[in-house]
PDB file of C-alpha atoms in Angstrom:
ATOM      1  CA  UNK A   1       0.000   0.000   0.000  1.00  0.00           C
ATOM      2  CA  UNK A   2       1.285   3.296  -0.921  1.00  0.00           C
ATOM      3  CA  UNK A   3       2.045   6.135   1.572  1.00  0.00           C
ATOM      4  CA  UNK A   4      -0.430   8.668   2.484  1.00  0.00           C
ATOM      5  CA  UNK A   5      -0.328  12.007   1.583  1.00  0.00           C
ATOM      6  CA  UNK A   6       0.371  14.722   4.883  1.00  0.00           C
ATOM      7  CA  UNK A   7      -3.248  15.807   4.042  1.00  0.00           C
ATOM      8  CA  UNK A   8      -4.599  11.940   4.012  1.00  0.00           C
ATOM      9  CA  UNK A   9      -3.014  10.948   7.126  1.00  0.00           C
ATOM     10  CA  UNK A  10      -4.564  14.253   8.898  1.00  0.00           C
ATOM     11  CA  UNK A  11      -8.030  13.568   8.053  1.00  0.00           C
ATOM     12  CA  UNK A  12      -7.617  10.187   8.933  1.00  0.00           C
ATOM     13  CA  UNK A  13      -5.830  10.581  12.468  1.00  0.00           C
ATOM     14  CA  UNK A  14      -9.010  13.472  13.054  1.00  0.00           C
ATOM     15  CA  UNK A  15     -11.553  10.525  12.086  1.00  0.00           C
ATOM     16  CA  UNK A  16      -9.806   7.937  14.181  1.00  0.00           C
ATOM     17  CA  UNK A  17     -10.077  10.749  17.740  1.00  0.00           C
ATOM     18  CA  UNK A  18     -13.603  11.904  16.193  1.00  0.00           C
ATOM     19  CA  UNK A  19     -15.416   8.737  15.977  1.00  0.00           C
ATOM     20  CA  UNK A  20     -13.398   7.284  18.520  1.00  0.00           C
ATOM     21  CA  UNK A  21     -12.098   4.369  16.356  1.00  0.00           C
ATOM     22  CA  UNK A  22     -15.364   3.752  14.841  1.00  0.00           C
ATOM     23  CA  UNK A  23     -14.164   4.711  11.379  1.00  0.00           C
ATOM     24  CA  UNK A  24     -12.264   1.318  11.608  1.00  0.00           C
ATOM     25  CA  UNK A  25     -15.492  -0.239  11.881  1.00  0.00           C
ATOM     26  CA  UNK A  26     -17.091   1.048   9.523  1.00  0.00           C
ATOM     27  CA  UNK A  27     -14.292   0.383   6.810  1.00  0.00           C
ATOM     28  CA  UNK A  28     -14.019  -3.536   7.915  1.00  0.00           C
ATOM     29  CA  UNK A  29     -17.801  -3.437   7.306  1.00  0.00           C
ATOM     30  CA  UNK A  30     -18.228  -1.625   3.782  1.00  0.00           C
ATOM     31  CA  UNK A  31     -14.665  -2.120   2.486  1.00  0.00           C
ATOM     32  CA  UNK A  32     -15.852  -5.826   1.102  1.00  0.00           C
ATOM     33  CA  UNK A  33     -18.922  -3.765  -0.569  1.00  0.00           C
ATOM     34  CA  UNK A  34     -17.194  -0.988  -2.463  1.00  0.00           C
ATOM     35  CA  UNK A  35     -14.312  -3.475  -3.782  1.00  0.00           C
ATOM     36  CA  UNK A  36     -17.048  -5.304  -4.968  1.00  0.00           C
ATOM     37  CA  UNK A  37     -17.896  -2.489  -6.667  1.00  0.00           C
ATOM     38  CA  UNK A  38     -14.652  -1.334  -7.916  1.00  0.00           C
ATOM     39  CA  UNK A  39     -14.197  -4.961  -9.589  1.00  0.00           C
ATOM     40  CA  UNK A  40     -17.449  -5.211 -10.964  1.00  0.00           C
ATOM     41  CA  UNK A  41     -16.469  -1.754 -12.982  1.00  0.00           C
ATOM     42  CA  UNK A  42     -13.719  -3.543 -14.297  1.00  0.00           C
ATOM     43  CA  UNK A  43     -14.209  -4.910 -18.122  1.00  0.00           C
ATOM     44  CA  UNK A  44     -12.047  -8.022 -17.466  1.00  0.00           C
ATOM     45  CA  UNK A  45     -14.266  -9.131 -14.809  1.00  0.00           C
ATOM     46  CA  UNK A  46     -17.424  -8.781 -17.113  1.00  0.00           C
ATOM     47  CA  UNK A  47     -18.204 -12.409 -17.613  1.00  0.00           C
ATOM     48  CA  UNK A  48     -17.417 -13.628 -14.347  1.00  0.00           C
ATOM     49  CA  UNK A  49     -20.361 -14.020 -11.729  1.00  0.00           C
ATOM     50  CA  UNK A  50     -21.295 -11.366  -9.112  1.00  0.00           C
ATOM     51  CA  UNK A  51     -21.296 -13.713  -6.554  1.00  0.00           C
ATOM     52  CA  UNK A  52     -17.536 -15.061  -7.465  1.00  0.00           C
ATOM     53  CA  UNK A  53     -16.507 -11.077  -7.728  1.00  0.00           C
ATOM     54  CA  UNK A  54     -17.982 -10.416  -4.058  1.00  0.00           C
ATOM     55  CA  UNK A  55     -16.758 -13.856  -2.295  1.00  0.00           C
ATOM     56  CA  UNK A  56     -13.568 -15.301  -4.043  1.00  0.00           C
ATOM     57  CA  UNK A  57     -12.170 -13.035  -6.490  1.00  0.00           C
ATOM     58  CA  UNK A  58      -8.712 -11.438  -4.738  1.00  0.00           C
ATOM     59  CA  UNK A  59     -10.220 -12.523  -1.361  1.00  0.00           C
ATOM     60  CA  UNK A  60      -7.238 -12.323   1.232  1.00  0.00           C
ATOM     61  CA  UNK A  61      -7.389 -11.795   5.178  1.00  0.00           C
ATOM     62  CA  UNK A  62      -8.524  -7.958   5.235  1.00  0.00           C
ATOM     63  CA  UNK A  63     -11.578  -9.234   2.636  1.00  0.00           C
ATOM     64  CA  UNK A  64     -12.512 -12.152   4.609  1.00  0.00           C
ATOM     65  CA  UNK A  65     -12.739 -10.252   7.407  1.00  0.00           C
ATOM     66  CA  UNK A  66     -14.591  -7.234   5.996  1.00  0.00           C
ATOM     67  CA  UNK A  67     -17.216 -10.386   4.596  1.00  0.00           C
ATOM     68  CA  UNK A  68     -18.100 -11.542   8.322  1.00  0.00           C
ATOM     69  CA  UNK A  69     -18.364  -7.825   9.635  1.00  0.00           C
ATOM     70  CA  UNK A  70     -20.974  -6.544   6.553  1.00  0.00           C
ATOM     71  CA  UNK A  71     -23.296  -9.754   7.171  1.00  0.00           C
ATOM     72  CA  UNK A  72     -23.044  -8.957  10.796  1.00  0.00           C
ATOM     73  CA  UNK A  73     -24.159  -5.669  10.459  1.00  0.00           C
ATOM     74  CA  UNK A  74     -26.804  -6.859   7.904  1.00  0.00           C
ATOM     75  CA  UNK A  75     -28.482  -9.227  10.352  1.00  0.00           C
ATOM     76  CA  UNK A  76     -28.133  -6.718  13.131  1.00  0.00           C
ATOM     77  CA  UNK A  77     -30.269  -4.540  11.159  1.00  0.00           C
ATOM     78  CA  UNK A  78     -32.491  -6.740  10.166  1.00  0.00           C
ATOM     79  CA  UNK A  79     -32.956  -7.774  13.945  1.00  0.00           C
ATOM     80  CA  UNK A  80     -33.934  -3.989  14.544  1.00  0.00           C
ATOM     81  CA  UNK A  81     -35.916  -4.146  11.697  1.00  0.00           C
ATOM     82  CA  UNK A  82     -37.700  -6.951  13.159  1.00  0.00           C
ATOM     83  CA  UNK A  83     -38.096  -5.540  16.594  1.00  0.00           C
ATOM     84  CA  UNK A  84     -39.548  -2.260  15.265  1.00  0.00           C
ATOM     85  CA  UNK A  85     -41.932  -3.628  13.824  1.00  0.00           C
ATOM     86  CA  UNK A  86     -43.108  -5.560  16.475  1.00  0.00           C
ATOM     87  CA  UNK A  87     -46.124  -4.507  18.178  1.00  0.00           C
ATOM     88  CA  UNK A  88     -44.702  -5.095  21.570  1.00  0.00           C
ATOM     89  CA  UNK A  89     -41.483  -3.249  21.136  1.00  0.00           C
ATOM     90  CA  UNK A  90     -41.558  -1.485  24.375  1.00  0.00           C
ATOM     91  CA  UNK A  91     -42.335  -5.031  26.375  1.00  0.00           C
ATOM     92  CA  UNK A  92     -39.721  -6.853  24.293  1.00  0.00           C
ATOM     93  CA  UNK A  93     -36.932  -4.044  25.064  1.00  0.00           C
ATOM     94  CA  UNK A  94     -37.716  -4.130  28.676  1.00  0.00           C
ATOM     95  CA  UNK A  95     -38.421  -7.665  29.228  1.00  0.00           C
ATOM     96  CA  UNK A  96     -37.522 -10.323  26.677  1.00  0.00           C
ATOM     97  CA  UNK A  97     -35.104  -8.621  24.299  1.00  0.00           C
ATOM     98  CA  UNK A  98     -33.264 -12.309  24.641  1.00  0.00           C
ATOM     99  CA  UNK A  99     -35.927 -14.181  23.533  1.00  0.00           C
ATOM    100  CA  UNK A 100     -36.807 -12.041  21.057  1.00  0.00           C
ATOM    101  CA  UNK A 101     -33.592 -12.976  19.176  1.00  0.00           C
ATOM    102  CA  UNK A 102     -33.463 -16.408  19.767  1.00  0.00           C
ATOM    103  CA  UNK A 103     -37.351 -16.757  18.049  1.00  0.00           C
ATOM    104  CA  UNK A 104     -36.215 -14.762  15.239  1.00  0.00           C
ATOM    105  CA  UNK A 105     -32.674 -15.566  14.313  1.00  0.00           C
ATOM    106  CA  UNK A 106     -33.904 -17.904  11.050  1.00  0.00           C
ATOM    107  CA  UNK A 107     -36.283 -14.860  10.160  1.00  0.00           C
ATOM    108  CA  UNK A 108     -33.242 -12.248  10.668  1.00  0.00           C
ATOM    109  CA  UNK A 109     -31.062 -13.938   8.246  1.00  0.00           C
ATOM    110  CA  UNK A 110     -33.389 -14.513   5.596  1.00  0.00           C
ATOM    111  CA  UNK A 111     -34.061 -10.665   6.010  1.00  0.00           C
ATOM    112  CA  UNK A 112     -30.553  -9.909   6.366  1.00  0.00           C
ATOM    113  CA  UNK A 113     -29.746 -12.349   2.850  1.00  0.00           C
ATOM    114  CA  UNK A 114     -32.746 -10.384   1.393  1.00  0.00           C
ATOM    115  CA  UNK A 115     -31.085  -6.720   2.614  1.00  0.00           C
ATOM    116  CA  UNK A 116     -27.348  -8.119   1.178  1.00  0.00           C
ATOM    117  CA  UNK A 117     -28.651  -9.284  -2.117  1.00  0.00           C
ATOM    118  CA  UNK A 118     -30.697  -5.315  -2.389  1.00  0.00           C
ATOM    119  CA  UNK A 119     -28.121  -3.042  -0.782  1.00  0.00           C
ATOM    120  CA  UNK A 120     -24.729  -4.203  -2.928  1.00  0.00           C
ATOM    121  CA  UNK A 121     -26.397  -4.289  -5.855  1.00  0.00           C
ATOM    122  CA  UNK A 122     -28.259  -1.110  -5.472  1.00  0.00           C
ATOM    123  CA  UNK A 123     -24.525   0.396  -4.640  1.00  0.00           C
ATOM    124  CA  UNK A 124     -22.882  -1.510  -7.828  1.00  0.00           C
ATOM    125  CA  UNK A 125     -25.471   0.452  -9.671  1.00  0.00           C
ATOM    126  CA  UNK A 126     -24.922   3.762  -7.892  1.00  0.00           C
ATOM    127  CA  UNK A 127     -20.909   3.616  -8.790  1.00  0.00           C
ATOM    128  CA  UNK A 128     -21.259   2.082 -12.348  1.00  0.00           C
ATOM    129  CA  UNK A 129     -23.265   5.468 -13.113  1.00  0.00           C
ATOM    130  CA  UNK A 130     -20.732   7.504 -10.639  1.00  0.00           C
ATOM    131  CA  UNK A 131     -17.612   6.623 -12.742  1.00  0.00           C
ATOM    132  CA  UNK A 132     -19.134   6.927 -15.912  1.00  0.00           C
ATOM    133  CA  UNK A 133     -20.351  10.573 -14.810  1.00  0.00           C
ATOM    134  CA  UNK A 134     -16.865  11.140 -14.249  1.00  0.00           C
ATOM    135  CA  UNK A 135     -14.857   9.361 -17.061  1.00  0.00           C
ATOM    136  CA  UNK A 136     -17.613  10.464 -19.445  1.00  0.00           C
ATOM    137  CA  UNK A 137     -16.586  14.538 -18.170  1.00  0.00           C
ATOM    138  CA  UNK A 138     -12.992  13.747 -18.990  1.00  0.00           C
ATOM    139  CA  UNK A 139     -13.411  12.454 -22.335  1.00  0.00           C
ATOM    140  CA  UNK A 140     -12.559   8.929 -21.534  1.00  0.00           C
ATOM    141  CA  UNK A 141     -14.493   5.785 -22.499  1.00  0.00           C
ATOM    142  CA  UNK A 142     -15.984   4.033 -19.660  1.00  0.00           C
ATOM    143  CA  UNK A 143     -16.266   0.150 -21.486  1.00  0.00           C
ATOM    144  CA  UNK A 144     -18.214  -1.030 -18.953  1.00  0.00           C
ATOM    145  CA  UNK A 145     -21.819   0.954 -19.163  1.00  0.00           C
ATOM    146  CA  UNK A 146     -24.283   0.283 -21.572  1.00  0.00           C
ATOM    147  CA  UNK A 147     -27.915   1.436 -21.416  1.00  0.00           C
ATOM    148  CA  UNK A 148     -29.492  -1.307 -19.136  1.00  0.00           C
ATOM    149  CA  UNK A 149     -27.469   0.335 -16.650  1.00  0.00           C
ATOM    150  CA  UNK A 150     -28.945   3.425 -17.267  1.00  0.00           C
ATOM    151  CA  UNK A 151     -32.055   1.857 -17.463  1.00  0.00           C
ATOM    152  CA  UNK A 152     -31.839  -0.316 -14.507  1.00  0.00           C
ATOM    153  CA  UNK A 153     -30.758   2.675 -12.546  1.00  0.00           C
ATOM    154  CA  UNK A 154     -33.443   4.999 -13.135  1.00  0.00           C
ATOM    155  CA  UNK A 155     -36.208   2.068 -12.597  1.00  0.00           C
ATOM    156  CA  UNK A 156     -34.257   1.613  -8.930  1.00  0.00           C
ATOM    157  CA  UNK A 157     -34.109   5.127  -8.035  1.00  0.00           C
ATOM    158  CA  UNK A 158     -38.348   5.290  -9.107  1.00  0.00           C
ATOM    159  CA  UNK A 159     -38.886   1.987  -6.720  1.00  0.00           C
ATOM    160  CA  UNK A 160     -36.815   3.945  -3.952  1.00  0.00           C
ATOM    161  CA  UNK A 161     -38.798   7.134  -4.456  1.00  0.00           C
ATOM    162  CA  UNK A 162     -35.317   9.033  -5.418  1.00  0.00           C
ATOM    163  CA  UNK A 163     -33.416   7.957  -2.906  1.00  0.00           C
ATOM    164  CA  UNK A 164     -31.122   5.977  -5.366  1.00  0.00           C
ATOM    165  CA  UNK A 165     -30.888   9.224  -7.237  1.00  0.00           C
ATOM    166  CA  UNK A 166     -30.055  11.247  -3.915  1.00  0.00           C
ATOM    167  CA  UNK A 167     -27.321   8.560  -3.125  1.00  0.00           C
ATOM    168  CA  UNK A 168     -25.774   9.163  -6.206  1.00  0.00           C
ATOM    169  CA  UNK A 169     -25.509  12.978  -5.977  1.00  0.00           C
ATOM    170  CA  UNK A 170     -24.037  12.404  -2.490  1.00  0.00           C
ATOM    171  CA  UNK A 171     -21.681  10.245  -4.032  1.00  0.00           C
ATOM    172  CA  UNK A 172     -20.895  11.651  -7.367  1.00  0.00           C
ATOM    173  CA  UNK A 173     -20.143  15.091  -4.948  1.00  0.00           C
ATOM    174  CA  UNK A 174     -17.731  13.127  -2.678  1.00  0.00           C
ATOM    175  CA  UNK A 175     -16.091  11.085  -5.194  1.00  0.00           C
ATOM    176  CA  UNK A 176     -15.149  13.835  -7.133  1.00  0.00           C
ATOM    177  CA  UNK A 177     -14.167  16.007  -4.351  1.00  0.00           C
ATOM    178  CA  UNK A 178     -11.359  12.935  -3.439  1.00  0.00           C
ATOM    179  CA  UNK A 179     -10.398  13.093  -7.079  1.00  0.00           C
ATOM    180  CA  UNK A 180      -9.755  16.647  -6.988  1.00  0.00           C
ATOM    181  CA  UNK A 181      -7.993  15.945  -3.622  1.00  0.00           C
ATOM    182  CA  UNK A 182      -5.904  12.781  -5.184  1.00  0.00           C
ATOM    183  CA  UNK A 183      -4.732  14.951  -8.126  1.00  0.00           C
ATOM    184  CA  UNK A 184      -3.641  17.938  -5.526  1.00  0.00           C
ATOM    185  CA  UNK A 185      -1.905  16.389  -3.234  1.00  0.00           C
ATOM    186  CA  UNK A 186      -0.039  12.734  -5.038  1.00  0.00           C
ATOM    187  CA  UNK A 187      -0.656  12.980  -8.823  1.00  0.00           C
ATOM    188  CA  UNK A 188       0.134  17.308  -8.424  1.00  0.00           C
ATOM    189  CA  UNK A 189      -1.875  17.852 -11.422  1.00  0.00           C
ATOM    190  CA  UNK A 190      -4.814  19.390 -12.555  1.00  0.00           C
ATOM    191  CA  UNK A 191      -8.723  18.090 -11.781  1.00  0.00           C
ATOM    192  CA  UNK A 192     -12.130  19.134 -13.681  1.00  0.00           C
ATOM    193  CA  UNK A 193     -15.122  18.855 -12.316  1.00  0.00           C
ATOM    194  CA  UNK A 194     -18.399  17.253 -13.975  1.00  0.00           C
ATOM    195  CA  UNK A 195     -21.660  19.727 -14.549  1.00  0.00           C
ATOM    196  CA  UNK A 196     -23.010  17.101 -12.401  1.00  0.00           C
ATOM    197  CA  UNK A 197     -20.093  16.581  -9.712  1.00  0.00           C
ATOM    198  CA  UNK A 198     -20.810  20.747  -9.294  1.00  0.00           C
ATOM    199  CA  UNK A 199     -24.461  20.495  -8.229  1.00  0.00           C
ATOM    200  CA  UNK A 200     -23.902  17.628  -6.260  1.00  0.00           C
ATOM    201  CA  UNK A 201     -21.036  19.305  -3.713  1.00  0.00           C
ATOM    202  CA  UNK A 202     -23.693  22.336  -3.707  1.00  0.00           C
ATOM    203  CA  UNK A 203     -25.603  20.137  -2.844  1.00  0.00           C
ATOM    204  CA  UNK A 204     -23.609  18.522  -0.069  1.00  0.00           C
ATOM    205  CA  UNK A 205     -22.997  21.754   1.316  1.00  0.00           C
ATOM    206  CA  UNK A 206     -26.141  23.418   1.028  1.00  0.00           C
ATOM    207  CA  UNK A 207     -27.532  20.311   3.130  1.00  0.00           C
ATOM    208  CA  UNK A 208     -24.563  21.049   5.629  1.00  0.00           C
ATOM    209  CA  UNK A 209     -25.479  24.807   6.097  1.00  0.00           C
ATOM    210  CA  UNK A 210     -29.097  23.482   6.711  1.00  0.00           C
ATOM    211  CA  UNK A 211     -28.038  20.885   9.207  1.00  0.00           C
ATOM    212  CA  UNK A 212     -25.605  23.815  10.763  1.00  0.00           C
ATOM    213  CA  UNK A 213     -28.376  26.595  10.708  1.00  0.00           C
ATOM    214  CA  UNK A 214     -30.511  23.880  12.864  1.00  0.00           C
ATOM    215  CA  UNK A 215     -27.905  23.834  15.085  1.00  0.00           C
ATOM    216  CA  UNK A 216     -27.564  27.229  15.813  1.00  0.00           C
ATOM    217  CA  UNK A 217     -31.017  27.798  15.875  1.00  0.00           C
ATOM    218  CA  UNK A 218     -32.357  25.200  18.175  1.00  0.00           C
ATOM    219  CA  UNK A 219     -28.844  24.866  20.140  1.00  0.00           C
ATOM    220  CA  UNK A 220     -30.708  25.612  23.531  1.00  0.00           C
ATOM    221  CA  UNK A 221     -33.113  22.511  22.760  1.00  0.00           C
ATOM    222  CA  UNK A 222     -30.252  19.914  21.423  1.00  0.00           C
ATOM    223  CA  UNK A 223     -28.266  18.044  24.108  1.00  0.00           C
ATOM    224  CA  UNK A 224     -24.264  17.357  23.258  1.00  0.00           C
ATOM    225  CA  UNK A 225     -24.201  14.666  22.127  1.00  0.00           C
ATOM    226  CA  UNK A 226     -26.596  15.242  18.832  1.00  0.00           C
ATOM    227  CA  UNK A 227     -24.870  18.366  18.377  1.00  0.00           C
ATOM    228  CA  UNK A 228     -21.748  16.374  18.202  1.00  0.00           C
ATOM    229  CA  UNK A 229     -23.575  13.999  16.285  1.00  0.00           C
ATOM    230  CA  UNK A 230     -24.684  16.303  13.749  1.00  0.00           C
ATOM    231  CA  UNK A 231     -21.106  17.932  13.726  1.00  0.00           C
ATOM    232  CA  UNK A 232     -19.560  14.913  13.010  1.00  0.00           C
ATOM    233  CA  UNK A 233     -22.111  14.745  10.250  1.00  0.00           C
ATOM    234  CA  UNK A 234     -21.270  17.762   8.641  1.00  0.00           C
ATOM    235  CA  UNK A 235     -17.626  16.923   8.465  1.00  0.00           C
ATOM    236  CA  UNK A 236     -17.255  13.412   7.844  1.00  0.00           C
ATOM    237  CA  UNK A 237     -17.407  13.829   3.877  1.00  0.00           C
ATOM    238  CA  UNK A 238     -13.582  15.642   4.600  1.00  0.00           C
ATOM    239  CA  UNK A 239     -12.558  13.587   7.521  1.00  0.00           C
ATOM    240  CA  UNK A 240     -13.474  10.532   5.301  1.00  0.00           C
ATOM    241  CA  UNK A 241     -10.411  11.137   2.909  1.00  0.00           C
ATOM    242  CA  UNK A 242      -8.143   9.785   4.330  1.00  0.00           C
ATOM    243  CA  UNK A 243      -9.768   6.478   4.504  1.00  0.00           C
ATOM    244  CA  UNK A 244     -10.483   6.413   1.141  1.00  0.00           C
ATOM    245  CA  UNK A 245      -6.881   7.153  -0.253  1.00  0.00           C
ATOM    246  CA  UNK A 246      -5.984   3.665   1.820  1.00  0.00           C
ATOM    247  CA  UNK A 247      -9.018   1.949  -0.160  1.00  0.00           C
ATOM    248  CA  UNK A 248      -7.899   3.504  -3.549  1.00  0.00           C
ATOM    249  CA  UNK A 249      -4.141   2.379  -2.803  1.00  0.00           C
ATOM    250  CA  UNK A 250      -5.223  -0.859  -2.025  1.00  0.00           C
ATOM    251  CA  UNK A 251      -7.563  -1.441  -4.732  1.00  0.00           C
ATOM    252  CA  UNK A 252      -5.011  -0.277  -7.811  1.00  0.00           C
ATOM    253  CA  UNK A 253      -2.214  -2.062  -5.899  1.00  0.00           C
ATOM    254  CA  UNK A 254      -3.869  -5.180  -5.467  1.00  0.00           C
ATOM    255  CA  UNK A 255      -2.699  -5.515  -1.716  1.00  0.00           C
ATOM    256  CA  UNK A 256      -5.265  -7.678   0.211  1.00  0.00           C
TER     257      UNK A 256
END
């Protein structure tokens, strides 16, 4: 794995005190996920099976363990999805939470199969359309995007009532903010921005001036720890850089 750049490590040591280690977490749990993704954007992996791609192809130790931490958190929240649905929620919380899990382990993993099989495709879909955005705005051929991506993407983001849509902005935004920050800091050369890239990190900071104006505005009503909750909200899309220039390095370089 390459080096960090100054900047990287920074943001990534500010994470690391911010979340107190909990940015660790969350990269063991999605870094399976978005490698997923970043293979299945490859053209040489085209013909080979999604299901190969996610579970065997360059699966090493960090992989493996980054498998076993996303289904975890899968069937954890499809426990919670379980229990808040439940009409006794309150009596189950207080008084047979145990139980509760034990009765409805088989149904948990069936949910939680159900939530893998929706969530990393839905994501595959969101960063197939995220790099083509972005290879498309530097002239480059992306020769893995046809139109039943296109077509498969806007059909999800209809079913999800534009939430797809909104994940993608979010995304686009971010990803092309590290790009810019890539090209600063290692590659010391020059980054352009998509139309699209543009509205979406207006859009990422309009929605942080709105979460910030709540803030301010209801500060007497908030208690410290949403506040730091909602602060660590607001900055996360920086702080998060750092952790992504390790993913990058370690997806080009093949280091598992």
């Amino acid at each position: 794995m390459k080096k960090l750049s100054n900047f990287g490590m920074a943001t990534l040591i500010l994470q690391t005190i911010a979340t107190f280690g909990l940015n660790w977490l969350y990269f063991l749990i999605y870094y399976r996920l978005e490698k997923f993704a970043f293979l299945t954007n490859n053209k040489e992996n085209v013909e080979e099976s999604y299901l190969y791609l996610f579970f065997k192809k360059n699966v090493k130790a960090l992989s493996i363990i980054s498998i076993c931490f996303y289904f975890l958190f899968l069937y954890f929240v499809a426990m919670i999805m379980l229990l808040s649905v439940d009409e006794n929620f309150f009596n189950i919380i207080n008084f047979s939470l145990f139980e509760f899990v034990l009765n409805n382990t088989f149904y948990s993993i069936l949910l939680a199969v159900g939530l893998f099989i929706v969530i990393t495709y839905s994501y595959k879909i969101v960063i197939k359309n995220v790099y083509n955005t972005i290879y498309k705005n530097n002239n480059e051929y992306f020769n893995n995007y046809n139109d039943i991506d296109f077509i498969i993407f806007v059909v999800l983001s209809i079913i999800s009532l534009g939430w797809l849509y909104i994940l993608y902005l979010f995304t686009l935004g971010i990803y092309e903010f590290y790009l810019f920050m890539i090209n600063k800091f290692i590659n010391k050369s020059k980054y352009n921005f998509s139309t699209f890239g543009i509205i979406s990190i207006f859009l990422i900071i309009f929605t942080d001036i709105v979460v910030l104006y709540y803030i301010i505005e209801f500060r007497f009503y908030i208690n410290p720890i949403s506040v730091y909750l909602l602060l660590l909200f607001l900055l996360n899309p920086l702080l998060n850089y750092g952790l992504y220039e390790i993913k990058m390095s370690l997806f080009l370089d093949y280091q598992f």
